[in-house]
Coordinates of C-alpha atoms in Angstrom, one line a residue:
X768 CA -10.0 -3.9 -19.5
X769 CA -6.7 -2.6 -20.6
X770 CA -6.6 1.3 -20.1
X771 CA -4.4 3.9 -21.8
X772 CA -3.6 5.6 -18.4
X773 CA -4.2 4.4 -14.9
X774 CA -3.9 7.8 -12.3
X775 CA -3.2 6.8 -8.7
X776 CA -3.8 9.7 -6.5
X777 CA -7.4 11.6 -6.9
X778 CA -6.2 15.0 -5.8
X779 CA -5.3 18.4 -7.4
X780 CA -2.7 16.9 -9.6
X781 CA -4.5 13.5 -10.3
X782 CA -7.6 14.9 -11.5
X783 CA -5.5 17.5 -13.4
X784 CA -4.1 14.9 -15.5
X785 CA -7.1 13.3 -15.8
X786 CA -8.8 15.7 -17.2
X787 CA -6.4 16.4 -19.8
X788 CA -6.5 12.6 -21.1
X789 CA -10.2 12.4 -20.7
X790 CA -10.0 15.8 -22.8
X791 CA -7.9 13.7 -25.3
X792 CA -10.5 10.7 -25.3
X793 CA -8.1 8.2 -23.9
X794 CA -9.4 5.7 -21.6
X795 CA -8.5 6.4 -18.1
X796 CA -8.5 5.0 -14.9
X797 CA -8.3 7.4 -11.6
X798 CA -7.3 5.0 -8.2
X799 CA -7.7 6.9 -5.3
X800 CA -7.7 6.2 -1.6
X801 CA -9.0 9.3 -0.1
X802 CA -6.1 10.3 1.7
X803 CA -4.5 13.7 0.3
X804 CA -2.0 14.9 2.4
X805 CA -3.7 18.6 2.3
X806 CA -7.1 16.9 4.4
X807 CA -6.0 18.7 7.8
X808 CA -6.1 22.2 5.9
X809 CA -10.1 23.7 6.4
X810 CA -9.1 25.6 3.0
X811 CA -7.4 25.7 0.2
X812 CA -5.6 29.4 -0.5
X813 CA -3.5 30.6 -3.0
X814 CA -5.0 28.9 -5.6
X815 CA -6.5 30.6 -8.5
X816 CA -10.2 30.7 -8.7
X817 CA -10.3 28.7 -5.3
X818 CA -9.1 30.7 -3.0
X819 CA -10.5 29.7 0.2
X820 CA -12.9 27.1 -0.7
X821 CA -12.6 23.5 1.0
X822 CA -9.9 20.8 -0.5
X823 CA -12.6 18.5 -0.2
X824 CA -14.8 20.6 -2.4
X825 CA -12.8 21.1 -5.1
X826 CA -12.0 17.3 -5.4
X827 CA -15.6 17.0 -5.4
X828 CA -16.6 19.6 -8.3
X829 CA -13.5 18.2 -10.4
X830 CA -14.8 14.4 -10.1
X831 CA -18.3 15.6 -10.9
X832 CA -16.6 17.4 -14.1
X833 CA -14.6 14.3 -14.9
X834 CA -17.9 11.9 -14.8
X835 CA -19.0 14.3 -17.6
X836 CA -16.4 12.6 -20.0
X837 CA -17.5 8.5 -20.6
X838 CA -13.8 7.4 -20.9
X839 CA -12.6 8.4 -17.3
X840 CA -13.6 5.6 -14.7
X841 CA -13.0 6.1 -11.0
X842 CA -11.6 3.3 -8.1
X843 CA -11.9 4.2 -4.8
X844 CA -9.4 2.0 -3.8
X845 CA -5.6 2.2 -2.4
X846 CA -2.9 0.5 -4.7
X847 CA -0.8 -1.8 -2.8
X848 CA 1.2 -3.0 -5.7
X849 CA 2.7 -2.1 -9.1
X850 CA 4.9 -4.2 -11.4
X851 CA 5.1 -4.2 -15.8
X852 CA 3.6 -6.3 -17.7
X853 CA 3.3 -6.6 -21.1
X854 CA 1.9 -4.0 -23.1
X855 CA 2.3 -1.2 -19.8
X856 CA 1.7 -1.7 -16.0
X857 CA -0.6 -3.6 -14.0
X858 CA -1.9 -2.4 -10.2
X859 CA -3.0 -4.8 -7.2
X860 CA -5.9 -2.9 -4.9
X861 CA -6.5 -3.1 -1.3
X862 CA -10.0 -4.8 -2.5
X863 CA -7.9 -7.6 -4.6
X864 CA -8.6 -6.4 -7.9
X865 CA -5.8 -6.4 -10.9
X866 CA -6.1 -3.7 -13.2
X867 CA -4.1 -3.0 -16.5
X868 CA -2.8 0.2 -18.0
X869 CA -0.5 1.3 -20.9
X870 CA 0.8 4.3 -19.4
X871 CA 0.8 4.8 -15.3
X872 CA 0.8 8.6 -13.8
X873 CA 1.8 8.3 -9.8
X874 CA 0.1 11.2 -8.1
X875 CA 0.3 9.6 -4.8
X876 CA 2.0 12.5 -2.7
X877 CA 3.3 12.8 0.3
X878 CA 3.3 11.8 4.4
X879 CA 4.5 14.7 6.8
X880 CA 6.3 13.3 9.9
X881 CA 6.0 16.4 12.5
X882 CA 8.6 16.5 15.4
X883 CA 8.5 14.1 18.5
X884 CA 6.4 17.5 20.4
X885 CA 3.0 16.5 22.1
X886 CA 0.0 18.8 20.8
X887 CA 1.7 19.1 16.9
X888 CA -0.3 16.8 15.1
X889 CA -4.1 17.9 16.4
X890 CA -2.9 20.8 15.3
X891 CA -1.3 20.4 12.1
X892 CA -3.2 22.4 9.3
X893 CA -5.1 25.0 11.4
X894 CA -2.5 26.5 13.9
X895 CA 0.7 24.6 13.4
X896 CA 1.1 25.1 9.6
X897 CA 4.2 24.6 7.1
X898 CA 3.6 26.8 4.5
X899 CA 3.3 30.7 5.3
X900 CA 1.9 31.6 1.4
X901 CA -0.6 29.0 2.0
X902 CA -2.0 29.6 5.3
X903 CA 0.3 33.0 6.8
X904 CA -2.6 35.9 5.7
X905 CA -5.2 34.3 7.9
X906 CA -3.0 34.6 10.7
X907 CA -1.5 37.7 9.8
X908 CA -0.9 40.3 12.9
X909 CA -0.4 37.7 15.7
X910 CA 2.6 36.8 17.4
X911 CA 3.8 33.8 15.2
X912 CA 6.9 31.5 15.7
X913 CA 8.8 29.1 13.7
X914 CA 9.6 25.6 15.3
X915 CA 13.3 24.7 13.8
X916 CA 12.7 21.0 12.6
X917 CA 15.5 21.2 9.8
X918 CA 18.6 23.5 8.5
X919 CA 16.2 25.3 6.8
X920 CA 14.1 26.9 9.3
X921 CA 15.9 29.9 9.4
X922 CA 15.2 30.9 6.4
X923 CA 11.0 30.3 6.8
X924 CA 12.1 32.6 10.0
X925 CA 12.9 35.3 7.5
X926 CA 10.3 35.1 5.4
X927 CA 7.4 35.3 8.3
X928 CA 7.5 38.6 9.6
X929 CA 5.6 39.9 6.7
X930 CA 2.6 38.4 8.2
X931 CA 3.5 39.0 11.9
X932 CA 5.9 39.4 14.6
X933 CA 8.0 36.8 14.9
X934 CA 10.0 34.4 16.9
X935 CA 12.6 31.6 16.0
X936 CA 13.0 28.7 18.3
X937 CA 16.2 26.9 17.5
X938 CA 15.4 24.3 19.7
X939 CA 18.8 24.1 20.7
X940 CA 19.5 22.4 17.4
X941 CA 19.4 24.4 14.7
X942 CA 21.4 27.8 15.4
X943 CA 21.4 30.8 12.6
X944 CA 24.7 30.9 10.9
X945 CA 26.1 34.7 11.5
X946 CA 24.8 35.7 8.3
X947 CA 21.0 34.0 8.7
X948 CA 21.3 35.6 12.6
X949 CA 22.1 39.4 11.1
X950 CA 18.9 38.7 8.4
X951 CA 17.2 37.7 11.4
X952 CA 17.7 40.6 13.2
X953 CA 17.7 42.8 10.5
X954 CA 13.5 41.4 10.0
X955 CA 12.9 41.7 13.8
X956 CA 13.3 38.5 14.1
X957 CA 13.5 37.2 17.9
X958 CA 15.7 34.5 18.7
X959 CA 14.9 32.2 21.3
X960 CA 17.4 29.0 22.3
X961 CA 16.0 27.5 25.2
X962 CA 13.7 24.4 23.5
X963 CA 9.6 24.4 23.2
X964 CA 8.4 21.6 25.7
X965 CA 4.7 21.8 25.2
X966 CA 1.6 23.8 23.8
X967 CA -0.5 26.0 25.0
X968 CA -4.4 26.3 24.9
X969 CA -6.7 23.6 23.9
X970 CA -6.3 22.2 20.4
X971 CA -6.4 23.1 17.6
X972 CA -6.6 26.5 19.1
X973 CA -3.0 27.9 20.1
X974 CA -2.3 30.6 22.4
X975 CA 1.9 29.7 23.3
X976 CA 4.4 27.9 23.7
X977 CA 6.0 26.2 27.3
X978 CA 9.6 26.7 27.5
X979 CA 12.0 24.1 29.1
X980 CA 12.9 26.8 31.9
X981 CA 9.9 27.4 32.8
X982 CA 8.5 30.4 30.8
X983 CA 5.7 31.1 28.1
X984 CA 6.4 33.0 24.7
X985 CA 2.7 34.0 22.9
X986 CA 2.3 32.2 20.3
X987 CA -1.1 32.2 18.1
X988 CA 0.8 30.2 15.0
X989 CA 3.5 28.1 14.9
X990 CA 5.5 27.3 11.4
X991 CA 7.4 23.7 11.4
X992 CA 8.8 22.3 8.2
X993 CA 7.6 18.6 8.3
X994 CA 10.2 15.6 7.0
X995 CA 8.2 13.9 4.2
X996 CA 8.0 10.3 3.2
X997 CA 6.4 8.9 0.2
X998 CA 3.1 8.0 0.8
X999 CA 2.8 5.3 -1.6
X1000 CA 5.6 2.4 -2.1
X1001 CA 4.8 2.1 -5.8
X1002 CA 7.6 4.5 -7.4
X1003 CA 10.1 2.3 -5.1
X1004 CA 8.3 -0.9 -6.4
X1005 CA 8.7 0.2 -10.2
X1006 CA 12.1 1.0 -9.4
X1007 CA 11.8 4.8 -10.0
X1008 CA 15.1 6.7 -9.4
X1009 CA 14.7 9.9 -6.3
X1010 CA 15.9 12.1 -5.5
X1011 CA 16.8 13.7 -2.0
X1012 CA 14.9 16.9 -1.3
X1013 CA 15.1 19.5 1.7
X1014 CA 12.8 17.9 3.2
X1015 CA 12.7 14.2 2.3
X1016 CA 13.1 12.3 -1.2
X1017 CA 11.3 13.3 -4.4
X1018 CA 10.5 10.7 -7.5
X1019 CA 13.0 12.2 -10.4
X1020 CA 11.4 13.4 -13.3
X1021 CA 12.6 14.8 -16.2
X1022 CA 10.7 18.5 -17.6
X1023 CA 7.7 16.4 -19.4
X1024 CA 7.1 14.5 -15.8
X1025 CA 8.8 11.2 -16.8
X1026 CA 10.5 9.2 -14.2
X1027 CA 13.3 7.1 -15.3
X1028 CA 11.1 3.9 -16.0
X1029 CA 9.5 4.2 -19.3
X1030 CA 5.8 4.8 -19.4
X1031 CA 5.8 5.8 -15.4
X1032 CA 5.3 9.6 -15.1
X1033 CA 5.0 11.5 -12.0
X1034 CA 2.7 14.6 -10.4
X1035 CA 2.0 16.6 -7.4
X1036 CA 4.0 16.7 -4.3
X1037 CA 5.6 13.3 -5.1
X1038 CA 7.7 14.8 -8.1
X1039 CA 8.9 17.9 -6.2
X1040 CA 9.9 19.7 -3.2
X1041 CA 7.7 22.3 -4.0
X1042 CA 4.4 21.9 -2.5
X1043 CA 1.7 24.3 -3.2
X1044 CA -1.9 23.1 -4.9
X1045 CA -1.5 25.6 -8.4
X1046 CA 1.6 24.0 -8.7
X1047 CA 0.4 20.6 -7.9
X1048 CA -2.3 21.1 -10.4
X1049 CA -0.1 22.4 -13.6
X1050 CA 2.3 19.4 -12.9
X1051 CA -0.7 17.0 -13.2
X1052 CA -1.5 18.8 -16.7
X1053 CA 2.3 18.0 -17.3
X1054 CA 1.7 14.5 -17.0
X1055 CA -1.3 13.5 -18.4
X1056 CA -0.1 15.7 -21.8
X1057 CA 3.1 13.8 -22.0
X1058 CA 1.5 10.7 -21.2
X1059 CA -0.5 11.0 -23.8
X1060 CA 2.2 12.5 -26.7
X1061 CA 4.0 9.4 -25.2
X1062 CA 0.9 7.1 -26.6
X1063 CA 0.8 9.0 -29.6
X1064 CA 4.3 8.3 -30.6
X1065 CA 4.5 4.9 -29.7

């Protein structure tokens, strides 16, 4: 079966496209693997209407709307390959099956790569966290600390003494400039250079940090900005142009989601260094409009 739009990537910005297309009546195909990159997080925040309900569970009441609409199929499958054909795109699965589409969306996000620090990654999503509008209120009122992973720390050191009292560890790498350091201080910022060597307190709880001299700073949540890779190969395969983010490379996309190939459009953490789930989700309505306008005027 040739589809109008094949979706790869089932979460808030896949199924937001979806449903706009299925909306449309256009047959649709949604791939997914299972693997969103916000599956560490108990809870989603910030997010209109959702605010603190389960990831899992909103992917779960948006699929059960989509099945509501009889031109939006579902694969549970990973998609290894991509390549165009004649007449749009066609996908290789994990499972070995070849499917067809006119127009391809790539919601496929992102893979965080934490720092080389043992105890980061059981924690990742309850106490060691990335995002303080996402996750900062519930830990709001504890003594909190940033982890510098990346030039940019500082200025996530600024922003998180609105939820708590707060320390920056430079790790001996990534020093305040004066101006950042006066901020810093300005927002009761404490500065610590000697480098975090371990965690404290048994995972995923969090109740310090080890020093490499020795001493213990209190610590209930640590902030670490993550360098992210794609998590799918297929924008690279298609020959999608990036480009280079804070934090890692994005797929380049024009205002109506459309990467530089022709009929491939782009959603959700992929498409920008902005990751947050409304925005994920209005940038998945992006792209499954344009895609279809894009049908519409061919």
């Amino acid at each position: 079966m040739q589809y109008d739009v094949i979706i790869v990537g089932g979460s808030f910005a896949g199924l937001s496209a979806a449903l706009q297309l299925a909306r449309a009546r256009r047959q649709v195909l949604l791939v997914d693997a299972a693997r969103p990159r916000n599956r560490y997080a108990a809870h989603a925040h910030g997010f209109l209407g959702q605010d603190g309900v389960p990831p899992q569970e909103i992917v779960a009441r948006a699929r059960e709307q989509l099945a509501r609409y009889p031109t939006v199929a579902f694969l549970d499958d990973e998609a290894l390959q991509a390549a165009p054909v004649d007449g749009g795109f066609e996908l290789v699965l994990a499972a070995g099956q070849r499917v067809r589409g006119a127009r391809l969306i790539l919601a496929t996000g992102m893979r965080d790569e934490l720092p080389a620090l043992p105890g980061l990654q059981e924690r990742w999503g309850q106490t060691v966290l990335h995002c303080p509008y996402c996750h900062g209120y519930e830990v709001a009122g504890e003594p909190l600390g940033v982890l510098a992973a990346h030039p940019m720390s500082a200025h996530q050191a600024l922003l998180l003494p609105d939820w708590g009292p707060t320390t920056y560890f430079t790790q001996g790498q990534y020093e305040p400039s004066p101006e950042e350091a006066r901020h810093l201080a300005a927002r009761g910022v404490r500065l610590e250079r000697t480098p975090v060597v371990r965690l404290l307190g048994e995972a995923p709880a969090l109740r310090g940090v080890a020093l490499a001299d020795g001493r213990q700073v209190p610590v209930h949540a640590l902030f670490v900005a993550s360098r992210t890779h794609m998590a799918s190969p297929l924008a690279g395969q298609l020959g999608c142009a990036f480009d280079e983010g804070p934090l890692g490379p994005v797929i380049r996309v024009d205002e109506l989601k459309q990467t530089t190939v022709p009929g491939v459009f782009a959603a959700g953490d992929a498409s920008t260094p902005m990751s947050n789930a409304t925005l994920a989700s209005a940038s998945g309505v992006m792209a499954g409009i344009c895609a279809h306008r894009s049908l519409v005027m061919a």
